[in-house]
Amino acid sequence: MTAILRNESGKHLRSTLTLTGLLVLLSAFFLVVFPSIQEEAELFEEVYPEYILQLLGIEELHTIEGFVGGYIFPFIWILLAGIYFAYISAGMISDDIRTRRMDLVLANPVSRESVVLQKVGALWLPLVVLNLALLAVLLTGAHLLGESIDLVPLAMVHLLGVPYLLVCAGIGIVFSVVLDRVETAQASALGLVFILWLVDGLSHMNPDFEWVGDLTPSRYYDPTAILVHEEYALLDAGILLAVFLLLLGMAVFIFARRDI
């Protein structure tokens, strides 16, 4: 039975297109200012405090790869897209419970486990659309700027970003099955993703507390390393996938046993 998967995919279409338009505009704005930043790259790196450079992963800012990895992906992909996936996932179960739609869904021959899995599976739509749209705008923007950006690292930075976004979605789905109020679940999920992103960057400020960053998902996704050095951390991506599956399993276990 895939009716829930199809229905949930359709629900994500409008918000996906809205976010895609927003991210495309933001990416285009960043690319427009790249020539100015390129000329003053050394000055920018001198002006920014060290912890800001580490927070954003800024390196080789004078190159298009360093600029995309240090400016566009930390804000647009790691922060905004991560918050988006946490937010929409946090409303998947809690909203249906609040509006009593879940009673109608479970009245059909479908298990609770299948409901959660199909709702999470519907995230394929924003994952595909957002990845293709950002990939297209970066390639087009680089071409218009007269820059050359290697397609392989650019494709890999998108591919290896999927496990990170899935972890953010996993955080959201756990809050969705634990909390009854959809607003509380969504606020908690997006707040936690933001805090984890911030902790990851700030943990670099003090070597004694750098280990704290190892507990954050963004620590295992480094766009600059992929784009600038072509370092594909497959093990880190595997860790993120394992964390996502753990969060998903936790959500399925809780929802299958809770009273709605």
Coordinates of C-alpha atoms in Angstrom, one line a residue:
M1 CA 0.0 0.0 0.0
T2 CA 1.6 3.2 -1.2
A3 CA -1.3 5.6 -1.0
I4 CA 0.2 7.4 2.0
L5 CA 3.5 7.8 0.1
R6 CA 1.8 9.3 -2.9
N7 CA -0.4 11.6 -0.9
E8 CA 2.4 12.9 1.3
S9 CA 4.6 13.5 -1.7
G10 CA 1.9 15.7 -3.2
K11 CA 1.6 17.6 0.1
H12 CA 5.3 18.5 -0.1
L13 CA 5.1 19.9 -3.6
R14 CA 4.1 23.4 -2.8
S15 CA 6.5 23.9 0.1
T16 CA 9.3 22.3 -2.0
L17 CA 8.8 24.7 -4.9
T18 CA 8.6 27.7 -2.5
L19 CA 11.8 26.7 -0.8
T20 CA 13.5 25.9 -4.1
G21 CA 12.7 29.4 -5.4
L22 CA 14.0 30.9 -2.2
L23 CA 17.3 28.9 -2.3
V24 CA 17.8 29.7 -6.0
L25 CA 17.4 33.4 -5.3
L26 CA 19.8 33.3 -2.4
S27 CA 22.3 31.3 -4.3
A28 CA 22.1 33.7 -7.2
F29 CA 22.6 36.6 -4.9
F30 CA 25.7 35.0 -3.4
L31 CA 27.1 34.3 -6.9
V32 CA 26.6 37.9 -7.9
V33 CA 28.8 39.2 -5.1
F34 CA 31.4 36.6 -5.7
P35 CA 33.6 38.8 -8.0
S36 CA 33.8 41.5 -5.3
I37 CA 34.7 39.0 -2.6
Q38 CA 37.2 37.3 -4.9
E39 CA 39.1 40.6 -5.2
E40 CA 39.2 41.1 -1.5
A41 CA 39.5 37.5 -0.4
E42 CA 42.6 38.0 1.7
L43 CA 41.0 41.0 3.4
F44 CA 37.8 39.0 4.2
E45 CA 39.9 36.3 5.8
E46 CA 41.8 38.8 7.9
V47 CA 38.6 40.7 9.0
Y48 CA 36.6 37.6 10.0
P49 CA 37.5 36.1 13.5
E50 CA 39.0 32.6 13.3
Y51 CA 36.0 31.0 14.8
I52 CA 33.7 32.4 12.1
L53 CA 36.0 31.0 9.4
Q54 CA 35.9 27.6 11.1
L55 CA 32.1 27.9 11.6
L56 CA 31.5 28.4 7.9
G57 CA 34.4 26.3 6.7
I58 CA 35.9 29.2 4.7
E59 CA 39.0 28.2 2.8
E60 CA 40.4 29.4 -0.5
L61 CA 37.7 32.1 -0.8
H62 CA 39.2 33.4 -4.0
T63 CA 38.2 30.3 -5.9
I64 CA 34.6 29.4 -6.9
E65 CA 34.9 26.1 -5.1
G66 CA 36.0 27.7 -1.9
F67 CA 33.3 30.4 -2.1
V68 CA 30.5 27.8 -2.8
G69 CA 31.8 25.5 0.0
G70 CA 32.4 28.3 2.5
Y71 CA 29.5 30.6 1.8
I72 CA 26.6 29.0 -0.1
F73 CA 26.5 25.5 1.4
P74 CA 26.9 26.4 5.1
F75 CA 23.9 28.8 5.0
I76 CA 21.7 27.4 2.2
W77 CA 22.3 23.7 2.6
I78 CA 23.5 22.9 6.1
L79 CA 21.4 25.5 7.9
L80 CA 18.3 26.5 5.9
A81 CA 17.7 23.1 4.1
G82 CA 18.5 21.3 7.4
I83 CA 15.9 23.4 9.3
Y84 CA 13.4 22.8 6.5
F85 CA 13.7 19.0 6.7
A86 CA 13.5 19.0 10.5
Y87 CA 10.5 21.3 10.4
I88 CA 8.3 19.4 7.8
S89 CA 9.2 16.1 9.4
A90 CA 8.2 17.3 12.8
G91 CA 4.6 17.9 11.5
M92 CA 4.2 14.6 9.7
I93 CA 2.7 12.6 12.6
S94 CA 1.7 15.2 15.2
D95 CA -0.4 17.3 12.8
D96 CA -2.4 14.2 11.7
I97 CA -3.0 13.3 15.3
R98 CA -4.1 16.8 16.2
T99 CA -6.5 17.0 13.3
R100 CA -7.8 13.4 13.9
R101 CA -6.7 12.4 10.4
M102 CA -4.6 9.7 11.9
D103 CA -7.7 7.9 13.1
L104 CA -9.0 7.7 9.6
V105 CA -5.6 6.5 8.3
L106 CA -5.3 3.7 10.8
A107 CA -8.9 2.6 10.2
N108 CA -7.5 1.2 6.9
P109 CA -5.5 -2.0 6.7
V110 CA -2.1 -0.3 7.3
S111 CA 0.3 -0.6 10.2
R112 CA 1.6 2.2 12.2
E113 CA 5.1 1.3 11.2
S114 CA 4.1 1.6 7.5
V115 CA 2.6 5.0 8.1
V116 CA 5.8 6.4 9.5
L117 CA 8.0 4.8 6.8
Q118 CA 5.8 6.1 4.0
K119 CA 5.6 9.6 5.4
V120 CA 9.4 9.7 5.7
G121 CA 9.7 8.1 2.2
A122 CA 7.8 11.1 0.8
L123 CA 10.8 13.2 1.5
W124 CA 12.2 11.9 -1.8
L125 CA 10.5 14.8 -3.5
P126 CA 12.2 17.8 -1.7
L127 CA 15.5 15.8 -1.7
V128 CA 15.5 15.4 -5.5
V129 CA 14.0 18.8 -6.4
L130 CA 16.3 20.8 -4.1
N131 CA 19.4 19.0 -5.2
L132 CA 18.7 19.3 -8.9
A133 CA 17.7 23.0 -8.6
L134 CA 20.8 24.0 -6.6
L135 CA 23.1 22.0 -8.8
A136 CA 21.6 23.7 -11.9
V137 CA 21.9 27.2 -10.5
L138 CA 25.5 26.7 -9.3
L139 CA 26.6 25.4 -12.7
T140 CA 24.8 28.1 -14.6
G141 CA 26.1 30.8 -12.2
A142 CA 29.6 29.7 -12.5
H143 CA 29.4 29.6 -16.3
L144 CA 28.0 33.2 -16.4
L145 CA 30.8 34.4 -14.1
G146 CA 33.4 32.8 -16.4
E147 CA 34.4 30.3 -13.8
S148 CA 35.0 26.6 -14.2
I149 CA 33.7 24.3 -11.5
D150 CA 34.2 20.5 -11.7
L151 CA 31.0 18.6 -12.0
V152 CA 32.2 15.6 -10.1
P153 CA 32.9 17.3 -6.7
L154 CA 29.8 19.4 -7.2
A155 CA 27.7 16.3 -7.6
M156 CA 29.4 14.6 -4.7
V157 CA 28.8 17.6 -2.4
H158 CA 25.1 17.2 -3.1
L159 CA 25.1 13.4 -2.8
L160 CA 27.0 13.4 0.5
G161 CA 24.7 16.1 1.8
V162 CA 21.6 13.8 1.6
P163 CA 22.6 11.8 4.7
Y164 CA 22.9 15.0 6.6
L165 CA 19.5 16.2 5.6
L166 CA 18.0 12.8 6.4
V167 CA 19.4 13.1 10.0
C168 CA 17.7 16.5 10.3
A169 CA 14.5 14.8 9.1
G170 CA 15.1 12.0 11.6
I171 CA 15.3 14.6 14.4
G172 CA 12.0 16.0 13.2
I173 CA 10.1 12.7 13.0
V174 CA 11.2 11.8 16.5
F175 CA 9.8 15.0 17.9
S176 CA 6.7 14.4 15.8
V177 CA 5.9 11.1 17.5
V178 CA 6.9 12.2 21.0
L179 CA 5.1 15.6 21.2
D180 CA 1.4 16.1 20.8
R181 CA 1.4 19.7 19.7
V182 CA 2.6 20.2 16.2
E183 CA 3.8 23.7 16.9
T184 CA 6.0 22.5 19.8
A185 CA 7.3 19.6 17.8
Q186 CA 8.3 21.8 14.8
A187 CA 9.8 24.5 17.0
S188 CA 11.8 22.0 19.0
A189 CA 13.1 20.2 15.8
L190 CA 14.2 23.3 14.0
G191 CA 15.7 24.8 17.2
L192 CA 17.7 21.7 17.9
V193 CA 19.1 21.6 14.3
F194 CA 20.1 25.2 14.6
I195 CA 21.8 24.7 18.0
L196 CA 23.7 21.6 16.8
W197 CA 25.0 23.6 13.8
L198 CA 26.0 26.4 16.1
V199 CA 27.7 24.1 18.6
D200 CA 29.7 22.4 15.8
G201 CA 31.2 25.7 14.8
L202 CA 31.8 27.2 18.2
S203 CA 33.4 24.0 19.5
H204 CA 36.4 24.8 17.4
M205 CA 37.1 27.9 19.5
N206 CA 38.3 25.8 22.5
P207 CA 40.4 22.6 21.8
D208 CA 39.2 21.2 25.2
F209 CA 35.6 21.2 23.9
E210 CA 36.2 20.3 20.3
W211 CA 34.9 16.8 21.0
V212 CA 31.5 18.2 21.6
G213 CA 31.3 19.0 17.9
D214 CA 31.6 15.3 17.2
L215 CA 28.1 14.9 18.6
T216 CA 26.6 17.2 15.9
P217 CA 25.6 16.0 12.4
S218 CA 27.2 18.9 10.5
R219 CA 30.6 17.8 11.8
Y220 CA 30.3 14.8 9.4
Y221 CA 29.5 16.9 6.3
D222 CA 32.2 19.3 5.1
P223 CA 31.3 20.9 1.7
T224 CA 34.7 22.8 1.6
A225 CA 36.7 19.6 1.9
I226 CA 34.6 18.0 -0.9
L227 CA 34.8 21.0 -3.3
V228 CA 38.3 22.3 -2.6
H229 CA 40.2 19.1 -1.8
E230 CA 37.9 16.5 -3.4
E231 CA 37.9 14.6 -0.2
Y232 CA 34.8 12.3 -0.2
A233 CA 34.2 11.2 3.4
L234 CA 32.2 8.1 2.7
L235 CA 32.7 6.9 6.3
D236 CA 31.2 10.1 7.6
A237 CA 28.2 9.7 5.3
G238 CA 27.8 6.2 6.5
I239 CA 27.7 7.4 10.1
L240 CA 25.1 9.9 9.2
L241 CA 23.0 7.3 7.5
A242 CA 23.3 5.0 10.6
V243 CA 22.2 7.9 12.8
F244 CA 19.2 8.5 10.5
L245 CA 18.2 4.8 10.6
L246 CA 18.5 4.9 14.4
L247 CA 16.3 7.9 14.7
L248 CA 13.8 6.4 12.3
G249 CA 13.7 3.2 14.2
M250 CA 13.2 5.1 17.4
A251 CA 10.3 7.0 15.9
V252 CA 8.7 3.8 14.6
F253 CA 9.1 2.1 17.9
I254 CA 7.6 5.0 19.9
F255 CA 4.7 5.6 17.5
A256 CA 3.8 1.9 17.3
R257 CA 3.3 1.8 21.1
R258 CA 1.9 5.2 22.0
D259 CA -1.7 6.0 22.7
I260 CA -3.2 8.5 20.2

